[in-house]
Short mmCIF file of C-alpha atoms in Angstrom, two decimals:
data_model
loop_
_atom_site.label_atom_id
_atom_site.label_comp_id
_atom_site.label_asym_id
_atom_site.label_seq_id
_atom_site.Cartn_x
_atom_site.Cartn_y
_atom_site.Cartn_z
CA MET A 1148 46.73 -19.57 -1.08
CA SER A 1149 43.72 -21.45 -2.64
CA PHE A 1150 42.11 -21.59 -6.06
CA LYS A 1151 38.44 -21.80 -6.47
CA PHE A 1152 37.01 -23.33 -9.48
CA LEU A 1153 33.36 -22.47 -8.81
CA ASP A 1154 32.39 -21.93 -12.27
CA LYS A 1155 33.57 -25.39 -13.54
CA LEU A 1156 32.10 -26.97 -10.61
CA SER A 1157 28.78 -25.51 -11.34
CA GLN A 1158 29.05 -26.54 -15.10
CA ASP A 1159 29.84 -30.06 -13.98
CA PHE A 1160 26.92 -30.46 -11.79
CA SER A 1161 24.63 -29.00 -14.35
CA GLU A 1162 25.73 -31.82 -16.56
CA LEU A 1163 25.05 -34.29 -13.80
CA LEU A 1164 21.51 -33.30 -13.63
CA ASN A 1165 20.98 -34.17 -17.39
CA ASP A 1166 22.82 -37.44 -16.64
CA LYS A 1167 20.00 -40.29 -16.75
CA LYS A 1168 22.55 -43.01 -15.83
CA GLU A 1169 22.95 -42.71 -12.12
CA TYR A 1170 19.79 -41.16 -10.99
CA ASN A 1171 18.02 -42.62 -7.94
CA VAL A 1172 15.12 -40.04 -7.38
CA VAL A 1173 12.07 -39.13 -9.40
CA ILE A 1174 10.23 -35.92 -8.62
CA GLU A 1175 6.58 -35.87 -10.14
CA VAL A 1176 5.26 -32.41 -10.45
CA GLY A 1177 2.03 -30.70 -11.70
CA LYS A 1178 -1.67 -31.53 -11.65
CA GLU A 1179 -3.77 -33.88 -14.04
CA GLY A 1180 -2.93 -33.11 -17.50
CA ASN A 1181 0.19 -31.10 -16.87
CA LYS A 1182 2.30 -33.70 -15.01
CA LYS A 1183 5.93 -34.08 -15.46
CA SER A 1184 8.59 -36.08 -14.06
CA PHE A 1185 12.15 -35.14 -13.30
CA THR A 1186 14.98 -37.22 -12.22
CA GLY A 1187 17.84 -36.46 -9.55
CA HIS A 1188 20.24 -37.70 -7.25
CA SER A 1189 19.58 -38.16 -3.60
CA ALA A 1190 23.01 -37.01 -2.35
CA VAL A 1191 22.69 -33.64 -4.17
CA LEU A 1192 19.12 -32.99 -3.20
CA ARG A 1193 19.42 -33.91 0.62
CA TYR A 1194 22.41 -31.61 0.90
CA ARG A 1195 20.95 -28.71 -1.01
CA SER A 1196 17.52 -28.88 0.66
CA SER A 1197 16.31 -29.70 4.03
CA TYR A 1198 12.78 -30.61 2.55
CA PHE A 1199 14.14 -33.05 0.33
CA ASP A 1200 16.49 -34.65 3.12
CA LYS A 1201 13.29 -35.30 5.10
CA GLU A 1202 11.20 -36.55 2.29
CA LEU A 1203 13.99 -38.99 1.09
CA GLU A 1204 14.21 -40.24 4.60
CA ASN A 1205 10.47 -41.09 4.62
CA VAL A 1206 10.02 -42.36 1.20
CA THR A 1207 10.34 -46.15 0.37
CA ALA A 1208 12.41 -47.06 -2.69
CA ASN A 1209 10.85 -49.34 -5.36
CA LYS A 1210 12.62 -52.53 -6.44
CA ASN A 1211 14.83 -50.55 -8.76
CA HIS A 1212 16.08 -48.57 -5.71
CA ILE A 1213 14.30 -45.33 -7.08
CA LYS A 1214 12.41 -43.19 -4.63
CA THR A 1215 9.48 -40.92 -5.86
CA ILE A 1216 8.56 -37.55 -4.49
CA VAL A 1217 5.16 -36.06 -5.74
CA ARG A 1218 4.64 -32.27 -5.56
CA PRO A 1219 1.38 -31.66 -7.47
CA ASN A 1220 1.15 -27.85 -6.30
CA ILE A 1221 4.18 -26.68 -8.33
CA SER A 1222 4.25 -26.51 -12.16
CA ALA A 1223 6.83 -28.25 -14.29
CA PRO A 1224 8.24 -25.07 -15.71
CA LEU A 1225 8.83 -23.63 -12.19
CA PHE A 1226 10.25 -26.80 -11.06
CA GLU A 1227 12.67 -27.17 -13.92
CA ILE A 1228 14.27 -23.62 -13.06
CA ILE A 1229 14.55 -24.49 -9.31
CA LEU A 1230 16.13 -28.07 -10.00
CA LYS A 1231 18.69 -26.16 -12.28
CA TYR A 1232 19.28 -23.86 -9.42
CA ILE A 1233 19.76 -26.70 -6.96
CA TYR A 1234 22.44 -28.35 -9.28
CA SER A 1235 24.27 -25.26 -10.62
CA GLY A 1236 23.72 -22.62 -7.99
CA ILE A 1237 22.62 -20.17 -10.77
CA LEU A 1238 19.43 -18.49 -11.33
CA ASN A 1239 19.08 -15.86 -14.22
CA ILE A 1240 16.03 -13.73 -13.86
CA GLU A 1241 17.13 -11.08 -16.33
CA ASP A 1242 14.29 -11.91 -18.85
CA MET A 1243 11.85 -13.43 -16.20
CA ASP A 1244 8.58 -11.63 -15.70
CA THR A 1245 7.75 -10.54 -12.15
CA LYS A 1246 4.99 -12.82 -11.48
CA THR A 1247 7.32 -15.90 -12.33
CA VAL A 1248 9.80 -14.39 -9.81
CA TYR A 1249 7.26 -14.31 -7.24
CA GLU A 1250 6.16 -17.86 -7.90
CA LEU A 1251 9.64 -19.03 -7.67
CA MET A 1252 10.00 -17.34 -4.17
CA VAL A 1253 6.94 -19.07 -2.96
CA ASN A 1254 7.76 -22.43 -4.10
CA ALA A 1255 11.50 -22.02 -3.24
CA ASN A 1256 10.18 -21.38 0.36
CA GLY A 1257 8.08 -24.46 0.10
CA LEU A 1258 11.06 -26.48 -0.82
CA GLU A 1259 13.06 -25.00 2.11
CA LEU A 1260 15.59 -23.41 -0.09
CA ARG A 1261 16.09 -20.44 2.32
CA GLU A 1262 18.92 -18.80 0.40
CA LEU A 1263 16.96 -18.56 -2.92
CA SER A 1264 13.66 -17.49 -1.50
CA GLY A 1265 15.21 -14.89 0.67
CA LYS A 1266 17.28 -13.57 -2.20
CA LEU A 1267 13.96 -13.43 -4.37
CA GLU A 1268 12.02 -11.54 -1.58
CA ASN A 1269 14.88 -8.96 -1.24
CA TYR A 1270 14.94 -8.57 -5.10
CA LEU A 1271 11.12 -7.97 -5.27
CA ILE A 1272 10.96 -5.38 -2.55
CA GLU A 1273 13.83 -3.49 -3.78
CA SER A 1274 13.36 -3.77 -7.54
CA LYS A 1275 9.64 -4.66 -7.99
CA ALA A 1276 7.84 -2.58 -5.29
CA SER A 1277 5.51 -1.08 -7.99
CA TRP A 1278 4.39 -4.68 -8.96
CA LEU A 1279 4.07 -5.78 -5.36
CA ARG A 1280 1.65 -2.73 -4.69
CA THR A 1281 -0.44 -3.54 -7.84
CA HIS A 1282 -0.82 -7.23 -6.90
CA PHE A 1283 -1.51 -6.39 -3.12
CA SER A 1284 -4.22 -8.90 -2.52
CA LEU A 1285 -2.47 -11.86 -4.41
CA VAL A 1286 0.74 -11.52 -2.58
CA TYR A 1287 -0.38 -10.36 0.86
CA ARG A 1288 -2.57 -13.19 1.54
CA SER A 1289 0.06 -15.80 0.31
CA ILE A 1290 2.84 -14.62 2.41
CA PHE A 1291 0.86 -15.54 5.52
CA ASP A 1292 0.64 -19.20 4.52
CA SER A 1293 4.30 -19.31 5.56
CA ASN A 1294 6.06 -17.46 8.42
CA LYS A 1295 9.36 -16.89 6.42
CA PHE A 1296 8.60 -13.88 4.48
CA LYS A 1297 9.31 -11.32 7.27
CA ASP A 1298 10.57 -8.54 5.12
CA LEU A 1299 7.59 -8.65 2.73
CA THR A 1300 5.19 -8.78 5.66
CA LYS A 1301 6.87 -5.59 6.91
CA PHE A 1302 6.67 -3.91 3.47
CA TYR A 1303 2.98 -4.56 3.09
CA ASN A 1304 2.12 -3.74 6.80
CA ASP A 1305 3.78 -0.54 6.27
CA ILE A 1306 1.47 0.25 3.42
CA ILE A 1307 -1.50 -1.03 5.24
CA ALA A 1308 -0.67 1.42 8.11
CA LYS A 1309 -0.80 4.41 5.86
CA TYR A 1310 -3.63 2.99 3.50
CA PRO A 1311 -5.67 0.80 5.72
CA ASN A 1312 -8.76 0.72 3.32
CA LEU A 1313 -6.58 -1.41 1.01
CA ILE A 1314 -7.15 -4.34 3.36
CA PHE A 1315 -10.05 -3.40 5.55
CA ASP A 1316 -12.53 -2.24 2.52
CA SER A 1317 -11.39 -5.01 0.20
CA GLU A 1318 -14.10 -7.41 -0.93
CA ASP A 1319 -12.30 -10.34 0.59
CA PHE A 1320 -11.22 -8.64 3.93
CA THR A 1321 -13.21 -11.47 5.79
CA SER A 1322 -11.08 -14.20 4.06
CA LEU A 1323 -7.92 -12.67 5.56
CA GLN A 1324 -5.77 -15.19 7.57
CA GLU A 1325 -5.96 -14.58 11.34
CA THR A 1326 -2.09 -14.24 11.43
CA ALA A 1327 -2.34 -11.47 8.96
CA LEU A 1328 -5.12 -9.56 10.82
CA VAL A 1329 -3.19 -10.00 14.12
CA SER A 1330 -0.13 -8.60 12.42
CA ILE A 1331 -2.02 -5.62 11.31
CA LEU A 1332 -3.59 -4.97 14.78
CA LYS A 1333 -0.23 -5.07 16.40
CA ARG A 1334 0.85 -1.80 14.61
CA ASP A 1335 1.12 1.33 16.83
CA ASP A 1336 0.90 3.48 13.53
CA LEU A 1337 -2.25 2.04 12.06
CA LYS A 1338 -4.01 5.06 10.50
CA VAL A 1339 -7.55 4.37 11.34
CA GLU A 1340 -9.99 5.24 14.28
CA GLU A 1341 -10.00 2.63 16.94
CA ILE A 1342 -13.76 2.18 16.93
CA LYS A 1343 -13.56 1.38 13.12
CA ILE A 1344 -10.84 -1.32 14.08
CA TRP A 1345 -13.26 -2.78 16.51
CA ASP A 1346 -16.09 -2.69 13.78
CA TYR A 1347 -13.60 -4.49 11.31
CA VAL A 1348 -12.61 -7.14 13.87
CA ILE A 1349 -16.30 -7.93 14.81
CA LYS A 1350 -17.08 -8.09 11.04
CA TRP A 1351 -14.24 -10.52 10.51
CA GLY A 1352 -15.06 -12.69 13.43
CA ILE A 1353 -18.74 -12.99 12.55
CA ALA A 1354 -17.72 -14.02 9.06
CA GLN A 1355 -15.57 -16.87 10.46
CA ASN A 1356 -18.90 -17.99 12.16
CA PRO A 1357 -21.36 -18.27 9.41
CA THR A 1358 -24.00 -20.05 11.49
CA LEU A 1359 -24.49 -17.06 13.72
CA PRO A 1360 -27.81 -15.24 13.32
CA ALA A 1361 -27.87 -12.03 11.31
CA ASP A 1362 -29.29 -10.11 14.39
CA SER A 1363 -26.93 -10.02 17.28
CA LYS A 1364 -30.12 -9.41 19.48
CA GLU A 1365 -31.02 -13.07 18.96
CA TRP A 1366 -27.70 -14.44 19.98
CA SER A 1367 -27.39 -17.02 22.58
CA LYS A 1368 -24.52 -17.23 25.11
CA GLU A 1369 -23.01 -20.02 22.90
CA ASN A 1370 -23.07 -17.61 20.02
CA PHE A 1371 -21.15 -14.83 22.00
CA LYS A 1372 -18.83 -17.41 23.21
CA ALA A 1373 -18.03 -18.81 19.79
CA LEU A 1374 -17.20 -15.34 18.73
CA LYS A 1375 -14.90 -14.63 21.73
CA ILE A 1376 -13.05 -17.72 20.94
CA THR A 1377 -12.61 -16.76 17.28
CA LEU A 1378 -11.22 -13.25 18.26
CA GLY A 1379 -9.07 -14.65 21.05
CA GLN A 1380 -5.88 -13.40 19.30
CA CYS A 1381 -7.31 -10.07 18.03
CA LEU A 1382 -9.26 -8.62 21.23
CA PRO A 1383 -6.24 -8.12 23.33
CA LEU A 1384 -4.85 -5.66 20.64
CA ILE A 1385 -7.65 -3.16 20.50
CA ARG A 1386 -7.00 0.14 22.08
CA TYR A 1387 -10.25 0.14 24.26
CA PHE A 1388 -9.43 3.17 26.41
CA HIS A 1389 -9.11 5.53 23.36
CA ILE A 1390 -12.45 4.89 21.97
CA PRO A 1391 -15.13 7.78 22.61
CA SER A 1392 -17.65 7.22 25.08
CA GLU A 1393 -20.47 7.52 22.52
CA ASP A 1394 -19.07 4.82 20.37
CA ILE A 1395 -18.61 2.50 23.39
CA TRP A 1396 -22.30 2.64 24.13
CA LYS A 1397 -23.49 2.55 20.33
CA LYS A 1398 -21.05 -0.05 18.75
CA MET A 1399 -19.40 -2.04 21.68
CA LYS A 1400 -22.04 -2.44 24.34
CA PRO A 1401 -24.07 -5.06 21.82
CA PHE A 1402 -21.02 -7.21 21.92
CA LYS A 1403 -19.97 -6.70 25.60
CA LYS A 1404 -20.42 -10.39 26.24
CA ILE A 1405 -17.22 -11.21 24.16
CA LEU A 1406 -15.05 -9.23 26.68
CA GLU A 1407 -14.05 -10.10 30.10
CA ASN A 1408 -16.14 -8.58 32.80
CA GLN A 1409 -13.32 -6.61 34.38
CA LEU A 1410 -12.21 -5.17 30.87
CA TRP A 1411 -15.89 -4.01 30.40
CA ASP A 1412 -16.06 -2.44 33.73
CA ASP A 1413 -12.89 -0.60 33.41
CA ILE A 1414 -13.93 0.64 29.90
CA ILE A 1415 -17.18 1.97 31.32
CA GLN A 1416 -15.36 3.52 34.37
CA HIS A 1417 -12.61 5.25 32.07
CA SER A 1418 -15.48 6.73 29.95
CA MET A 1419 -16.95 8.18 32.93
CA PHE A 1420 -13.86 8.94 35.08
CA PRO A 1421 -10.91 9.23 32.68
CA ASN A 1422 -8.38 10.22 35.51
CA GLU A 1423 -9.08 7.29 37.53
CA PRO A 1424 -6.91 4.35 37.52
CA VAL A 1425 -8.05 1.07 36.03
CA ASN A 1426 -7.11 -2.69 36.59
CA SER A 1427 -7.02 -3.68 32.86
CA LEU A 1428 -3.99 -3.15 30.57
CA VAL A 1429 -4.26 0.22 29.11
CA LEU A 1430 -2.50 0.15 25.49
CA PRO A 1431 -1.17 3.42 24.12
CA ALA A 1432 -3.17 5.30 21.47
CA ARG A 1433 -2.11 4.65 17.89
CA ILE A 1434 0.30 7.14 16.42
CA ILE A 1435 -0.72 8.66 13.15
CA SER A 1436 1.94 7.64 10.57
CA ASN A 1437 3.90 10.50 8.94
CA PRO A 1438 2.90 11.61 5.47
CA GLU A 1439 5.75 9.89 3.56
CA LEU A 1440 4.87 6.48 1.81
CA PRO A 1441 6.26 3.40 3.33
CA SER A 1442 9.92 2.91 3.03
CA ARG A 1443 11.25 0.01 0.92
CA THR A 1444 14.19 -0.50 3.32
CA ILE A 1445 14.55 -4.10 4.27
CA SER A 1446 16.62 -5.87 6.91
CA THR A 1447 19.16 -7.08 4.55
CA PRO A 1448 22.55 -5.21 5.14
CA GLU A 1449 23.64 -5.21 1.51
CA LEU A 1450 20.56 -3.15 0.53
CA SER A 1451 20.67 0.56 1.60
CA SER A 1452 17.67 2.53 2.79
CA ARG A 1453 16.04 5.17 0.73
CA VAL A 1454 16.81 8.69 1.40
CA ASN A 1455 14.24 11.46 2.13
CA GLU A 1456 12.56 12.62 -0.87
CA PRO A 1457 11.37 16.07 -1.89
CA PHE A 1458 7.74 17.00 -1.72
CA SER A 1459 7.54 16.84 -5.37
CA THR A 1460 9.80 16.09 -8.41
CA ILE A 1461 7.35 17.92 -10.71
CA ILE A 1462 6.03 21.08 -9.10
CA ASN A 1463 7.53 23.69 -6.86
CA LYS A 1464 6.08 25.98 -4.12
CA GLU A 1465 5.09 28.69 -6.84
CA HIS A 1466 2.86 26.04 -8.44
CA VAL A 1467 1.46 25.02 -4.98
CA ALA A 1468 0.48 28.78 -4.46
CA GLU A 1469 -1.14 28.92 -7.75
CA LEU A 1470 -3.03 25.60 -7.34
CA SER A 1471 -4.32 26.48 -3.85
CA SER A 1472 -5.64 29.88 -5.02
CA TRP A 1473 -7.51 28.21 -7.71
CA VAL A 1474 -8.97 25.62 -5.06
CA ASP A 1475 -10.13 28.57 -3.14
CA ARG A 1476 -11.23 30.54 -6.20
CA LYS A 1477 -9.00 33.52 -5.34
CA SER A 1478 -8.70 36.30 -7.89
CA THR A 1479 -5.02 36.70 -6.93
CA ILE A 1480 -2.25 34.13 -6.16
CA TYR A 1481 -1.27 33.39 -2.62
CA SER A 1482 2.14 34.39 -1.55
CA ILE A 1483 4.15 31.54 -0.73
CA PRO A 1484 4.15 32.24 3.13
CA ASN A 1485 0.41 32.47 2.91
CA ILE A 1486 -0.44 29.09 1.26
CA PRO A 1487 -3.28 27.78 3.33
CA TYR A 1488 -2.72 23.98 2.39
CA GLU A 1489 -0.11 21.51 2.61
CA PHE A 1490 0.28 19.03 -0.28
CA GLN A 1491 0.77 15.74 1.08
CA LEU A 1492 2.40 13.34 -1.57
CA ILE A 1493 0.18 9.84 -1.77
CA LEU A 1494 1.60 8.55 -5.12
CA ARG A 1495 4.63 9.17 -7.31
CA GLY A 1496 4.72 7.14 -10.46
CA SER A 1497 8.64 6.93 -10.66
CA ARG A 1498 8.53 5.52 -7.14
CA ASP A 1499 5.28 3.41 -6.71
CA GLY A 1500 4.76 2.35 -10.36
CA PHE A 1501 2.83 3.49 -13.50
CA HIS A 1502 0.30 0.79 -13.58
CA PRO A 1503 -3.38 2.22 -13.67
CA LYS A 1504 -4.44 -0.20 -10.95
CA THR A 1505 -1.64 1.36 -8.65
CA PHE A 1506 -3.51 4.62 -8.95
CA TRP A 1507 -6.77 3.27 -8.05
CA ASN A 1508 -5.38 1.22 -5.11
CA MET A 1509 -3.39 3.99 -3.68
CA CYS A 1510 -5.62 7.07 -4.19
CA HIS A 1511 -8.86 5.22 -3.00
CA GLY A 1512 -10.76 7.04 -0.30
CA HIS A 1513 -8.87 10.37 -0.76
CA ALA A 1514 -10.80 13.50 -1.55
CA GLY A 1515 -9.72 17.00 -2.25
CA THR A 1516 -6.82 15.95 -4.42
CA ILE A 1517 -4.53 17.18 -7.11
CA ILE A 1518 -3.07 15.33 -9.89
CA VAL A 1519 0.01 16.55 -11.88
CA ALA A 1520 1.71 14.81 -14.91
CA LYS A 1521 4.89 15.68 -16.80
CA VAL A 1522 4.30 15.05 -20.43
CA ALA A 1523 7.20 13.21 -22.08
CA GLY A 1524 9.38 15.26 -24.39
CA THR A 1525 8.00 18.69 -23.57
CA ASP A 1526 8.13 21.26 -20.60
CA GLU A 1527 4.33 20.55 -20.12
CA ILE A 1528 2.92 19.91 -16.81
CA VAL A 1529 -0.88 19.10 -16.83
CA GLY A 1530 -3.27 17.91 -14.20
CA GLY A 1531 -6.66 18.05 -12.35
CA TYR A 1532 -8.28 18.78 -9.17
CA ASN A 1533 -10.98 16.40 -7.70
CA PRO A 1534 -12.92 17.65 -4.62
CA LEU A 1535 -14.62 14.31 -4.28
CA SER A 1536 -13.27 11.16 -2.98
CA TRP A 1537 -11.78 8.60 -5.54
CA ASP A 1538 -13.45 5.24 -5.08
CA ASN A 1539 -12.20 2.16 -6.67
CA SER A 1540 -15.49 0.43 -6.02
CA LYS A 1541 -17.50 2.74 -8.04
CA ILE A 1542 -16.95 1.10 -11.36
CA GLY A 1543 -18.25 3.12 -14.30
CA ALA A 1544 -19.43 5.88 -12.20
CA LEU A 1545 -20.06 9.38 -13.56
CA MET A 1546 -19.42 11.94 -10.88
CA LYS A 1547 -21.00 15.33 -10.39
CA THR A 1548 -19.32 18.49 -9.05
CA ASN A 1549 -18.90 22.21 -9.79
CA ASP A 1550 -15.54 22.53 -7.95
CA SER A 1551 -13.43 20.45 -10.08
CA PHE A 1552 -10.89 21.97 -12.63
CA ILE A 1553 -8.07 21.03 -14.88
CA PHE A 1554 -5.01 22.94 -15.81
CA SER A 1555 -1.47 23.26 -17.30
CA LEU A 1556 1.19 24.90 -15.34
CA LYS A 1557 4.01 27.33 -16.43
CA ASN A 1558 7.25 25.60 -16.68
CA GLY A 1559 10.56 26.02 -18.77
CA ASN A 1560 9.28 27.19 -22.16
CA ILE A 1561 5.64 27.07 -21.29
CA LYS A 1562 5.30 30.79 -19.96
CA ASN A 1563 1.76 30.87 -18.74
CA SER A 1564 -0.55 28.58 -16.68
CA ILE A 1565 -4.06 27.63 -17.89
CA LEU A 1566 -6.99 27.11 -15.70
CA SER A 1567 -10.10 25.53 -17.09
CA ARG A 1568 -13.10 25.02 -14.68
CA VAL A 1569 -16.08 23.04 -14.99
CA LYS A 1570 -18.82 24.60 -17.08
CA ASP A 1571 -21.37 21.73 -16.59
CA GLY A 1572 -21.37 20.19 -13.23
CA ASP A 1573 -22.72 16.74 -14.61
CA ASP A 1574 -20.61 13.89 -15.29
CA VAL A 1575 -17.26 15.75 -14.92
CA LEU A 1576 -15.27 12.75 -13.73
CA TYR A 1577 -15.46 9.27 -14.78
CA TYR A 1578 -14.44 6.27 -12.45
CA PHE A 1579 -13.68 3.48 -15.15
CA TYR A 1580 -14.65 -0.02 -15.40
CA ASP A 1581 -11.23 -1.44 -16.29
CA GLN A 1582 -8.83 -0.29 -13.92
CA ASN A 1583 -5.85 -2.29 -15.44
CA ILE A 1584 -5.95 0.29 -18.49
CA TYR A 1585 -7.74 3.36 -17.32
CA GLY A 1586 -6.63 5.99 -14.86
CA PRO A 1587 -8.39 9.18 -13.83
CA ARG A 1588 -10.55 11.04 -16.51
CA PHE A 1589 -11.70 14.56 -16.20
CA GLY A 1590 -14.56 15.46 -18.41
CA ASN A 1591 -14.91 13.80 -21.83
CA SER A 1592 -11.15 13.22 -21.95
CA GLU A 1593 -10.26 16.84 -21.34
CA PHE A 1594 -7.56 15.40 -19.06
CA PHE A 1595 -7.33 11.52 -19.34
CA MET A 1596 -4.82 9.16 -18.49
CA LYS A 1597 -4.77 5.60 -20.04
CA SER A 1598 -2.53 2.83 -21.06
CA ALA A 1599 -3.32 -0.44 -22.80
CA VAL A 1600 -0.01 -1.94 -21.78
CA SER A 1601 -0.66 -0.87 -18.20
CA ASP A 1602 2.15 1.69 -18.00
CA PHE A 1603 1.52 5.27 -18.60
CA THR A 1604 5.01 5.95 -19.77
CA GLN A 1605 4.86 3.66 -22.63
CA ASP A 1606 2.12 3.90 -25.35
CA LYS A 1607 0.99 7.38 -25.72
CA GLN A 1608 -2.41 6.93 -24.84
CA CYS A 1609 -2.98 9.83 -22.46
CA TRP A 1610 -4.49 12.98 -23.87
CA CYS A 1611 -6.02 16.44 -23.32
CA ASP A 1612 -8.69 17.02 -25.88
CA ILE A 1613 -12.43 17.89 -26.33
CA ASN A 1614 -14.58 15.04 -27.74
CA PRO A 1615 -16.67 16.62 -30.66
CA LEU A 1616 -19.31 13.84 -30.04
CA PHE A 1617 -20.07 14.71 -26.60
CA GLY A 1618 -18.84 18.32 -26.07
CA ALA A 1619 -16.65 19.76 -23.31
CA LYS A 1620 -17.41 19.57 -19.48
CA TYR A 1621 -14.57 22.22 -18.75
CA GLU A 1622 -14.21 25.63 -20.18
CA LYS A 1623 -11.19 25.36 -22.44
CA PRO A 1624 -8.35 23.19 -23.47
CA ILE A 1625 -5.31 22.91 -21.42
CA ARG A 1626 -2.95 22.16 -24.29
CA THR A 1627 -2.33 23.91 -27.67
CA THR A 1628 -2.11 20.39 -29.17
CA SER A 1629 -4.62 17.41 -29.38
CA ASP A 1630 -1.77 14.89 -29.82
CA ASP A 1631 -1.80 11.86 -27.47
CA PHE A 1632 1.14 11.44 -25.04
CA SER A 1633 2.91 9.38 -22.59
CA ILE A 1634 4.14 10.82 -19.29
CA VAL A 1635 7.71 11.01 -17.82
CA ASP A 1636 6.20 10.94 -14.27
CA TYR A 1637 3.04 11.73 -12.18
CA GLU A 1638 2.25 12.57 -8.73
CA PHE A 1639 -1.02 12.44 -6.64
CA PHE A 1640 -1.38 14.96 -3.80
CA SER A 1641 -3.94 15.08 -0.79
CA GLN A 1642 -4.32 18.60 0.48
CA ILE A 1643 -4.01 18.73 4.18
CA PHE A 1644 -6.63 21.38 4.69
CA GLN A 1645 -5.48 24.37 6.95
CA PRO A 1646 -8.45 26.64 7.03
CA GLN A 1647 -7.39 30.29 6.80
CA GLN A 1648 -8.40 30.81 10.45
CA GLN A 1649 -6.10 27.91 11.50
CA HIS A 1650 -3.43 29.32 9.14
CA GLN A 1651 -3.63 32.56 10.82
CA GLN A 1652 -3.63 31.10 14.14
CA LYS A 1653 -0.46 29.34 13.48
CA ARG A 1654 1.20 32.37 12.25
CA GLN A 1655 0.00 34.37 15.29
CA GLN A 1656 1.48 31.51 17.53
CA LYS A 1657 4.73 31.96 15.81
CA ARG A 1658 4.85 35.64 16.31
CA GLN A 1659 4.08 35.09 19.98
CA GLN A 1660 7.01 32.65 20.28
CA GLN A 1661 9.27 35.26 18.51
CA LEU A 1662 8.11 37.96 20.95
CA GLN A 1663 8.70 35.77 24.06
CA GLN A 1664 12.18 34.85 22.76
CA GLN A 1665 12.75 38.60 22.50
CA LEU A 1666 11.58 39.42 25.83
CA GLN A 1667 13.83 36.57 27.31
CA ALA A 1668 17.06 37.89 25.56
CA PRO A 1669 19.33 39.97 27.69
CA SER A 1670 19.65 42.62 24.80
CA PHE A 1671 16.00 43.30 25.06
CA PHE A 1672 16.27 44.37 28.62
CA LYS A 1673 19.24 46.76 27.95
CA LYS A 1674 17.31 48.31 25.15
CA ASN A 1675 14.22 48.63 27.11
CA SER A 1676 15.34 49.36 30.71
CA ILE A 1677 12.09 51.15 31.62
CA LEU A 1678 10.08 47.76 31.27
CA THR A 1679 8.72 46.56 34.58
CA MET A 1680 7.75 43.07 35.28
CA LYS A 1681 4.99 42.15 37.83
#
């Protein structure tokens, strides 16, 4: 039997940290104006951190036998937290804001505190996924400064595979690290056309060579060679043999000199004779990722994977039938078997977060979409339909369409649904300038989601009301009250359009399959003995 006194040990080492009598190490952190010095003990630091072990080995002590280590890129408050962890083995993040946790993870990794950085990485993925999505640009680029955050890399690449515009269409795409771009290009499930991937890769490569002439027709052999060298890790990952012939001639031919001669010959041969073998490596076509959002599952055994989710936690199939009928301007409601659309869940607040920026990031580029929101404290479900594409780059844009509508749905004590169509097609949607506060707005606030604290569930700043100063853009109110409200949850759906002809075709195919099964069944032949087969 053994007794463990770890709490007392942790307490004693914490007191050792505050003991200024026997220290032999000084760590200077922070930049000019915010510098601070901490004292430590080489024996503790060396055995707790391989970084300090190496640094102390190489630093020369002064005449008082004190060794000094300088770390200007870490702030004093952060280092104080880390130093207390080193001595006590305890880190309390209960009241810590998420950005501080993220910064602790990055700096702990820099100090080669693997246990701490790994634990914080797992915590962020499992408990702060919404924050990670909202701060996509900040975190994604920083994790590639180190090759240690493999779970975060997978977390973000799963998102990019589903929503490639988050990275490819961002303003700072060309500043992306090569390792990050290569990591994305390796994905078999990257949901983007291959020729667009080629365009993005060329764009990134040219940006790394700012001296190249603007017109590629003026490029010299050295110019093409420079681009070829820059893209050395990226070019082998493009699926050339899945690019349409028209795009090969229009978009690839101007840059054919960055490809090996054999590869270019094989690309041309395949475009003309697709069934003939080629000498170059043929990568498989990318697989379109499934409609579910990326899983938060990570490789740590102690964290279980997320179970399959329902298509909605707010609406049901009857609601889908009603909404689909409104989209198609039908006078009667579709029966459930005849719904011509599939609702693909893009965003769910309770899963992905309630920050307005999350809406603009995850819904960017989607058209023909429906938003539904559950009003806190009531049975109300309100929402809106936008046939246009949501675009987070159109800051302050007023959008025109005659096909949008807003609505409230029957649910619980709410016995009747309300449909309110556009009555004036001008300025019926507003894409706000401050995407940290404002979410979607239909009309002059006839359906509007907002939060001054960046959380739609918190401060009752959503509303469905007609602004008397500007008038209504939609036919009628969708609530019986003009009170502001918060939401319990909200969901954003993209309609997978199944035109009626396609829908009927599927039903006909299903009937044919059923008929074939009946024909193959022995009982059928017993009942239909006069049937002859040729």
